[in-house]
mmCIF file of C-alpha atoms in Angstrom:
data_model
loop_
_atom_site.group_PDB
_atom_site.id
_atom_site.type_symbol
_atom_site.label_atom_id
_atom_site.label_comp_id
_atom_site.label_asym_id
_atom_site.label_seq_id
_atom_site.Cartn_x
_atom_site.Cartn_y
_atom_site.Cartn_z
ATOM 1 C CA VAL A 113 -35.948 -12.739 5.122
ATOM 2 C CA LYS A 114 -36.857 -11.928 1.249
ATOM 3 C CA SER A 115 -39.884 -13.044 -0.145
ATOM 4 C CA VAL A 116 -40.377 -15.428 -2.692
ATOM 5 C CA SER A 117 -40.786 -12.468 -5.388
ATOM 6 C CA GLN A 118 -37.809 -10.570 -4.289
ATOM 7 C CA LEU A 119 -35.931 -14.128 -4.491
ATOM 8 C CA THR A 120 -37.344 -14.773 -7.952
ATOM 9 C CA ASN A 121 -36.023 -11.348 -9.154
ATOM 10 C CA HIS A 122 -32.519 -12.021 -7.409
ATOM 11 C CA ILE A 123 -32.114 -15.190 -9.756
ATOM 12 C CA HIS A 124 -32.429 -12.979 -12.879
ATOM 13 C CA SER A 125 -29.646 -10.859 -11.725
ATOM 14 C CA LYS A 126 -27.442 -13.483 -13.050
ATOM 15 C CA ASN A 127 -27.795 -15.495 -16.102
ATOM 16 C CA PRO A 128 -29.096 -18.932 -14.749
ATOM 17 C CA GLN A 129 -27.731 -20.970 -17.561
ATOM 18 C CA ASP A 130 -24.363 -19.536 -16.999
ATOM 19 C CA VAL A 131 -24.477 -20.195 -13.145
ATOM 20 C CA ILE A 132 -25.397 -23.711 -13.930
ATOM 21 C CA LYS A 133 -22.679 -24.151 -16.311
ATOM 22 C CA ARG A 134 -19.958 -22.697 -13.964
ATOM 23 C CA LEU A 135 -21.428 -25.073 -11.152
ATOM 24 C CA ILE A 136 -21.024 -28.364 -13.562
ATOM 25 C CA GLY A 137 -17.574 -26.917 -14.769
ATOM 26 C CA GLU A 138 -16.557 -26.853 -11.073
ATOM 27 C CA GLU A 139 -18.034 -30.530 -10.637
ATOM 28 C CA ARG A 140 -20.714 -28.966 -8.076
ATOM 29 C CA PHE A 141 -23.398 -31.338 -9.411
ATOM 30 C CA SER A 142 -25.486 -31.559 -6.585
ATOM 31 C CA GLU A 143 -25.650 -27.727 -6.304
ATOM 32 C CA ALA A 144 -26.339 -27.378 -10.153
ATOM 33 C CA LEU A 145 -29.380 -29.849 -9.665
ATOM 34 C CA ALA A 146 -30.527 -27.961 -6.569
ATOM 35 C CA TYR A 147 -30.367 -24.737 -8.498
ATOM 36 C CA ARG A 148 -32.099 -26.134 -11.591
ATOM 37 C CA ASN A 149 -35.002 -27.399 -9.258
ATOM 38 C CA HIS A 150 -35.134 -23.591 -7.419
ATOM 39 C CA LEU A 151 -35.368 -22.349 -10.993
ATOM 40 C CA ASN A 152 -38.108 -24.655 -11.960
ATOM 41 C CA HIS A 153 -40.202 -24.602 -8.768
ATOM 42 C CA SER A 154 -39.703 -20.827 -7.526
ATOM 43 C CA PRO A 155 -42.003 -19.467 -10.203
ATOM 44 C CA VAL A 156 -44.686 -21.994 -9.349
ATOM 45 C CA LEU A 157 -44.259 -21.112 -5.729
ATOM 46 C CA VAL A 158 -44.790 -17.555 -6.232
ATOM 47 C CA GLN A 159 -48.018 -18.489 -8.046
ATOM 48 C CA LEU A 160 -49.255 -20.861 -5.707
ATOM 49 C CA GLN A 161 -48.836 -18.370 -2.853
ATOM 50 C CA ALA A 162 -50.919 -15.837 -4.891
ATOM 51 C CA GLN A 163 -53.605 -18.271 -5.240
ATOM 52 C CA PHE A 164 -53.553 -19.227 -1.650
ATOM 53 C CA GLU A 165 -54.237 -15.638 -0.615
ATOM 54 C CA LYS A 166 -56.919 -15.261 -2.845
ATOM 55 C CA GLU A 167 -58.658 -18.419 -1.728
ATOM 56 C CA LYS A 168 -58.286 -17.208 1.825
ATOM 57 C CA LYS A 169 -59.955 -13.942 0.783
ATOM 58 C CA GLY A 170 -62.653 -15.444 -0.814
ATOM 59 C CA HIS A 171 -63.326 -17.889 2.024
ATOM 60 C CA LEU A 172 -62.554 -20.800 -0.163
ATOM 61 C CA PHE A 173 -61.575 -23.339 2.692
ATOM 62 C CA PHE A 174 -61.210 -26.555 0.917
ATOM 63 C CA GLU A 175 -59.409 -24.880 -2.002
ATOM 64 C CA SER A 176 -57.088 -23.075 0.368
ATOM 65 C CA ILE A 177 -56.139 -26.203 2.189
ATOM 66 C CA GLU A 178 -55.411 -28.124 -1.207
ATOM 67 C CA THR A 179 -53.322 -25.115 -2.379
ATOM 68 C CA LYS A 180 -51.632 -25.029 1.134
ATOM 69 C CA GLN A 181 -50.471 -28.627 0.417
ATOM 70 C CA LYS A 182 -49.060 -27.647 -2.719
ATOM 71 C CA ILE A 183 -47.217 -25.033 -1.261
ATOM 72 C CA ASP A 184 -45.678 -27.176 1.203
ATOM 73 C CA LYS A 185 -44.404 -29.834 -1.626
ATOM 74 C CA THR A 186 -43.213 -26.901 -3.569
ATOM 75 C CA LYS A 187 -41.114 -25.109 -0.796
ATOM 76 C CA PRO A 188 -38.245 -27.555 -0.399
ATOM 77 C CA PHE A 189 -37.099 -27.063 -3.940
ATOM 78 C CA VAL A 190 -36.766 -23.153 -3.338
ATOM 79 C CA ALA A 191 -33.573 -22.154 -2.074
ATOM 80 C CA SER A 192 -32.729 -19.251 0.273
ATOM 81 C CA PRO A 193 -31.137 -16.070 -0.919
ATOM 82 C CA GLU A 194 -27.939 -16.945 1.070
ATOM 83 C CA THR A 195 -27.793 -20.218 -1.113
ATOM 84 C CA ILE A 196 -28.289 -18.849 -3.811
ATOM 85 C CA LEU A 197 -25.535 -16.282 -3.583
ATOM 86 C CA VAL A 198 -23.184 -19.446 -2.667
ATOM 87 C CA TRP A 199 -24.273 -20.943 -5.977
ATOM 88 C CA GLU A 200 -23.473 -17.920 -7.692
ATOM 89 C CA GLN A 201 -19.705 -17.687 -6.487
ATOM 90 C CA PRO A 202 -17.144 -19.668 -8.157
ATOM 91 C CA ASP A 203 -15.472 -22.277 -5.828
ATOM 92 C CA PRO A 204 -11.995 -22.675 -6.882
ATOM 93 C CA LYS A 205 -11.083 -25.058 -4.125
ATOM 94 C CA GLY A 206 -13.878 -27.440 -4.701
ATOM 95 C CA VAL A 207 -13.329 -31.048 -4.958
ATOM 96 C CA THR A 208 -12.906 -32.073 -8.431
ATOM 97 C CA PHE A 209 -12.223 -35.680 -9.692
ATOM 98 C CA ALA A 210 -8.810 -34.483 -10.964
ATOM 99 C CA ALA A 211 -8.287 -33.267 -7.255
ATOM 100 C CA MET A 212 -9.249 -36.524 -5.988
ATOM 101 C CA LYS A 213 -7.096 -38.487 -8.684
ATOM 102 C CA GLN A 214 -4.158 -36.398 -7.424
ATOM 103 C CA LYS A 215 -4.990 -36.720 -3.765
ATOM 104 C CA LEU A 216 -4.986 -40.476 -4.336
ATOM 105 C CA LEU A 217 -1.637 -40.824 -6.210
ATOM 106 C CA GLN A 218 0.025 -38.828 -3.518
ATOM 107 C CA SER A 219 -1.488 -40.719 -0.686
ATOM 108 C CA VAL A 220 -1.521 -44.176 -1.708
ATOM 109 C CA GLY A 221 0.512 -44.333 -5.066
ATOM 110 C CA PRO A 222 -0.473 -45.552 -8.599
ATOM 111 C CA GLN A 223 -0.894 -49.130 -7.651
ATOM 112 C CA LYS A 224 -3.465 -48.765 -4.988
ATOM 113 C CA SER A 225 -5.267 -45.832 -6.866
ATOM 114 C CA GLN A 226 -5.742 -47.941 -10.073
ATOM 115 C CA THR A 227 -9.147 -49.315 -9.487
ATOM 116 C CA TRP A 228 -10.362 -45.654 -8.767
ATOM 117 C CA ILE A 229 -8.591 -44.336 -11.656
ATOM 118 C CA GLU A 230 -10.275 -46.722 -13.852
ATOM 119 C CA LYS A 231 -13.658 -46.089 -12.743
ATOM 120 C CA TYR A 232 -13.519 -42.374 -12.244
ATOM 121 C CA GLY A 233 -10.330 -40.992 -13.708
ATOM 122 C CA THR A 234 -11.803 -39.883 -16.903
ATOM 123 C CA GLN A 235 -15.333 -38.508 -15.811
ATOM 124 C CA CYS A 236 -16.713 -35.573 -17.668
ATOM 125 C CA PHE A 237 -20.166 -34.091 -17.299
ATOM 126 C CA ASN A 238 -22.011 -31.216 -19.157
ATOM 127 C CA GLU A 239 -24.781 -29.268 -18.657
ATOM 128 C CA ASN A 240 -27.100 -31.934 -20.898
ATOM 129 C CA ASP A 241 -26.156 -34.707 -18.456
ATOM 130 C CA ASP A 242 -28.112 -36.408 -15.632
ATOM 131 C CA MET A 243 -27.277 -34.119 -12.583
ATOM 132 C CA GLU A 244 -28.611 -36.668 -10.417
ATOM 133 C CA LEU A 245 -26.289 -39.261 -11.749
ATOM 134 C CA ALA A 246 -23.395 -36.969 -11.865
ATOM 135 C CA ALA A 247 -23.989 -36.108 -8.254
ATOM 136 C CA ALA A 248 -24.274 -39.942 -7.283
ATOM 137 C CA THR A 249 -20.856 -40.702 -9.309
ATOM 138 C CA LYS A 250 -18.912 -37.918 -7.602
ATOM 139 C CA ALA A 251 -20.402 -39.237 -4.232
ATOM 140 C CA GLN A 252 -19.201 -42.741 -4.910
ATOM 141 C CA ALA A 253 -15.875 -41.516 -6.153
ATOM 142 C CA GLU A 254 -15.219 -39.584 -3.042
ATOM 143 C CA LEU A 255 -16.329 -42.502 -0.818
ATOM 144 C CA LEU A 256 -13.677 -44.908 -2.711
ATOM 145 C CA MET A 257 -11.161 -42.079 -2.581
ATOM 146 C CA ILE A 258 -11.789 -42.085 1.351
ATOM 147 C CA THR A 259 -11.799 -45.566 1.709
ATOM 148 C CA LEU A 260 -8.650 -46.157 -0.441
ATOM 149 C CA ILE A 261 -6.819 -43.626 1.588
ATOM 150 C CA GLY A 262 -7.821 -44.959 4.969
ATOM 151 C CA GLY A 263 -10.257 -42.652 5.773
ATOM 152 C CA ARG A 264 -7.883 -39.418 5.740
ATOM 153 C CA THR A 265 -9.189 -36.576 3.715
#
C-alpha cells in the first residue's frame, strides 16, 4: 500500500486536467467528480497527517484528536492507487448516452424510445459543468433505459 505522499506524486504523473477531460468525454461523470475530489483532498490529507504526527510527538493530545477527526473526514475523498490507475485508463466500452439511445432503438424501437430520446438524446456535458448533476442525469437515463427495455441490459 502506497503512502499518501507517494499517491500524490503518482497523480501528477499524468496531467489531471487531461484525465478529467477524458473522463467527461467518455461520460464517466461520477469518476470525474471523484477524481476532482481526490485532487482537492489528497494534499489536505498529506498536510493533516504531518500535523497529526507533529501533535503526537509534542504530546498535544486534544489537538491531535481534532486533527485525527479531520483526517477521518478527508480520507473518503482520497482514492487508492488502483482506482487512480482505472481513472487514468480510457474506457472505450463505457455506457454513453449515444450507446443507451442505440440500445433502446434496437430493443424497443423509436416509438417506445421517444420519451427517453426527448429527455436524454442530446445530453452533452463538459469540464465546466456540474459533475454531480451530470452523474445524476446519466444515472436517471440508465434507469429509464432499463425500465423501457424491461430490465434487460
